[in-house]
Amino acid sequence: MNIHHVASQPFLDQKPGTSGLRKRVPVFQQRHYLENFVQSIFDSLENFAGQTLVLGGDGRYYNRTAIQTILKMAAANGVGRVLVGQGGILSTPAASCVIRKNEAFGGIILSASHNPGGPDADFGIKFNTANGGPAPEKVTDAIYHRTKTLDGYRILEATDLDLDRPGTSQLGDMTVEVIDSVSDYAALMQSLFDFDRLRDWFKTGRACVDSMHAVTGPYAQVILQGLLGAPAGTVMNGVPLEDFGGGHPDPNLVYAHDLVEILFGDGAPDFGAASDGDGDRNMILGRNFFVTPSDSLAVLAANATLIPGYREGLAGVARSMPTSAAVDRVAAKLGIDCYETPTGWKFFGNLLDAGKATLCGEESFGTGSNHVREKDGLWAVLFWLNLLAVRGQSVEAIVREHWQTYGRNYYSRHDYEEVESDRANTLVDNLRAKLGDLKGQKFGSYEVDYADDFAYTDPVDGSLSQKQGIRIGFTDGSRIVFRLSGTGTQGATLRLYLESYEPDSAKHDQDTQVALGDLIAIAEEVAQIKSLTGRDRPTVIT
């Protein structure tokens, strides 16, 4: 083998965020930039020589180029075998599935998730460990530490491989297997859901699933239109494109506007869903009806035993701190534990591995279970379709019946995207300075019960994560949460979360923003959002 040792210098901006390293494509295209980070991954790991690595991404711009580089670096660093998705495609949950099935030491996933793609847009890279989940902080910290001292990387001199045809080839002493991107994941879905019942539902029921020209297109077409017999056209925007067709692959009411118009239009289908760039998020719609991600998690938990893969019941449930407490009420009724974690799917991994939780969810359109160690958009779609088939009700009817049983958690997230970092940090610093004085204060009819900066002690390994979001809780159970997101590449995204619990079913038909109006005003008064961000309104409201 002709292995080159290439000299380079550290880049000081390679600290992984909530889910890996995300930057604009031109940043990754800098000489040595990608290579330095990849070498830092290998240097921070132990005992992987001769073992299996999984590699793939969401198909966005620079995906293929990066894969060829990573393959040559893997060969130079002693990896024994790489399983790479055909065409460089692997959804994030599918990558987790393949890692677990093949007992790989980990996987490198190329994605910036729900962020836009294209030559001047976003790219990302993250490492998943042997359990199939995102690397925990101790691993990402080690990677970051290595990036600051790295003085070179190893790479094999070789021609690029054909990624478009399944088969096996060699890169030096390393075997490369181009695998079918969908088959292992589809088999796993068949083990969890009642495909016979789903086929029957599609004989009369109509669905519209928007893959947003992102990675779930091939998966949805094979599973829904192939294995389940859904009519052609059920999957829209099903061909992955490097720029996601010029769209923003974030499954919310703003960016999935074409799907929203269909489900809220004349002759709407029974069910609608959208996925994001790398396939780990989902938005669920009924005919003229939107299901919040928080409610979706609660409904799935309450109905889990109707699904073959969860017929024996749930060990527990978990939600991220900003996610509404709707699932907490389900857990209480079922007599199971409910865990509140920081944002980031990696925090669910220990709970799932230890058997403490079965279902997990985040308000940012992510739900999943112990079948993999990532959130899983298409899994959520199949779960909902299986519920429709078993219960014989509409999406709206299922949710409204759930509210009658458990009460309704009015909930909304206001995103202020690409705020100047200094302004956003000033807002958060000011809030932290006020926390000690807020308890007992009254804002209209609301009295502050607690105010803190959320910290989490992992119940499995005892690790502590601090400063995970500012919470202001009121005596009636309402909450306001402020958090800076770690998933963007420009400036900062301020997220404001608002929640109010309403047990009276006669009051379940209010407009969400109206129901939360007093809390929105309190959030502005306490945080001075408009003056400090320079924004009159949020970029996105969900």
PDB file of C-alpha atoms in Angstrom, residues 22 57-60 89-96 109-115 126 185 189 209-220 223 240 244 249-251 274-283 345 364-368 371-372 374-382:
ATOM      1  CA  ARG A  22     -21.480  21.268  10.856  1.00  0.00           C
ATOM      2  CA  GLY A  57     -24.822  10.131   4.301  1.00  0.00           C
ATOM      3  CA  ASP A  58     -27.917  12.010   3.233  1.00  0.00           C
ATOM      4  CA  GLY A  59     -26.828  12.619  -0.368  1.00  0.00           C
ATOM      5  CA  ARG A  60     -26.308  16.347  -0.006  1.00  0.00           C
ATOM      6  CA  ILE A  89     -26.760   6.997   0.726  1.00  0.00           C
ATOM      7  CA  LEU A  90     -27.607   5.885   4.266  1.00  0.00           C
ATOM      8  CA  SER A  91     -30.274   7.537   6.358  1.00  0.00           C
ATOM      9  CA  THR A  92     -29.145   8.209   9.902  1.00  0.00           C
ATOM     10  CA  PRO A  93     -31.489   5.581  11.440  1.00  0.00           C
ATOM     11  CA  ALA A  94     -30.511   3.086   8.734  1.00  0.00           C
ATOM     12  CA  ALA A  95     -26.836   3.679   9.525  1.00  0.00           C
ATOM     13  CA  SER A  96     -27.583   2.919  13.172  1.00  0.00           C
ATOM     14  CA  ILE A 109     -22.455   9.696   9.000  1.00  0.00           C
ATOM     15  CA  LEU A 110     -22.298  12.640   6.607  1.00  0.00           C
ATOM     16  CA  SER A 111     -25.199  14.968   7.139  1.00  0.00           C
ATOM     17  CA  ALA A 112     -26.246  18.385   8.345  1.00  0.00           C
ATOM     18  CA  SER A 113     -29.662  16.912   9.135  1.00  0.00           C
ATOM     19  CA  HIS A 114     -32.464  19.407   8.460  1.00  0.00           C
ATOM     20  CA  ASN A 115     -30.162  22.205   7.240  1.00  0.00           C
ATOM     21  CA  LYS A 126     -20.484  12.851  12.958  1.00  0.00           C
ATOM     22  CA  TYR A 185     -33.655  -1.206   7.547  1.00  0.00           C
ATOM     23  CA  MET A 189     -39.359  -2.391  10.124  1.00  0.00           C
ATOM     24  CA  VAL A 209     -45.443  11.229   2.484  1.00  0.00           C
ATOM     25  CA  ASP A 210     -43.052  14.047   1.541  1.00  0.00           C
ATOM     26  CA  SER A 211     -39.394  13.010   1.476  1.00  0.00           C
ATOM     27  CA  MET A 212     -38.413  16.596   0.550  1.00  0.00           C
ATOM     28  CA  HIS A 213     -35.880  15.367  -2.052  1.00  0.00           C
ATOM     29  CA  ALA A 214     -33.857  14.020   0.865  1.00  0.00           C
ATOM     30  CA  VAL A 215     -32.604  10.663   2.039  1.00  0.00           C
ATOM     31  CA  THR A 216     -35.883   8.932   2.968  1.00  0.00           C
ATOM     32  CA  GLY A 217     -37.085   8.913  -0.649  1.00  0.00           C
ATOM     33  CA  PRO A 218     -35.631   5.477  -1.525  1.00  0.00           C
ATOM     34  CA  TYR A 219     -36.689   4.023   1.832  1.00  0.00           C
ATOM     35  CA  ALA A 220     -40.267   5.302   1.606  1.00  0.00           C
ATOM     36  CA  ILE A 223     -41.393   0.203   1.968  1.00  0.00           C
ATOM     37  CA  PRO A 240     -32.634  12.595  -3.210  1.00  0.00           C
ATOM     38  CA  PHE A 244     -32.792  19.042  -1.816  1.00  0.00           C
ATOM     39  CA  PRO A 249     -35.436  19.766   4.363  1.00  0.00           C
ATOM     40  CA  ASP A 250     -36.904  20.552   7.773  1.00  0.00           C
ATOM     41  CA  PRO A 251     -40.277  18.863   8.358  1.00  0.00           C
ATOM     42  CA  ALA A 274     -42.672  14.693   6.037  1.00  0.00           C
ATOM     43  CA  SER A 275     -39.079  13.732   6.766  1.00  0.00           C
ATOM     44  CA  ASP A 276     -35.890  15.755   7.023  1.00  0.00           C
ATOM     45  CA  GLY A 277     -32.518  15.698   5.260  1.00  0.00           C
ATOM     46  CA  ASP A 278     -31.085  12.594   6.911  1.00  0.00           C
ATOM     47  CA  GLY A 279     -34.335  10.808   7.732  1.00  0.00           C
ATOM     48  CA  ASP A 280     -34.352  11.003  11.500  1.00  0.00           C
ATOM     49  CA  ARG A 281     -37.172  13.550  11.923  1.00  0.00           C
ATOM     50  CA  ASN A 282     -40.858  13.470  11.097  1.00  0.00           C
ATOM     51  CA  MET A 283     -43.920  15.672  10.978  1.00  0.00           C
ATOM     52  CA  TRP A 345     -30.344  12.013  20.971  1.00  0.00           C
ATOM     53  CA  SER A 364     -37.880  19.047  17.316  1.00  0.00           C
ATOM     54  CA  PHE A 365     -39.833  16.433  15.329  1.00  0.00           C
ATOM     55  CA  GLY A 366     -37.784  13.463  16.531  1.00  0.00           C
ATOM     56  CA  THR A 367     -39.226  10.211  17.863  1.00  0.00           C
ATOM     57  CA  GLY A 368     -37.750   6.747  18.131  1.00  0.00           C
ATOM     58  CA  HIS A 371     -34.897  -0.608  17.743  1.00  0.00           C
ATOM     59  CA  VAL A 372     -31.943   1.671  16.845  1.00  0.00           C
ATOM     60  CA  GLU A 374     -31.189   7.340  16.605  1.00  0.00           C
ATOM     61  CA  LYS A 375     -34.496   9.059  16.167  1.00  0.00           C
ATOM     62  CA  ASP A 376     -36.282   7.622  13.153  1.00  0.00           C
ATOM     63  CA  GLY A 377     -38.685   9.493  10.892  1.00  0.00           C
ATOM     64  CA  LEU A 378     -39.976   6.626   8.751  1.00  0.00           C
ATOM     65  CA  TRP A 379     -40.387   4.428  11.840  1.00  0.00           C
ATOM     66  CA  ALA A 380     -42.736   7.077  13.262  1.00  0.00           C
ATOM     67  CA  VAL A 381     -44.695   7.155   9.989  1.00  0.00           C
ATOM     68  CA  LEU A 382     -45.160   3.368  10.070  1.00  0.00           C
TER      69      LEU A 382
END
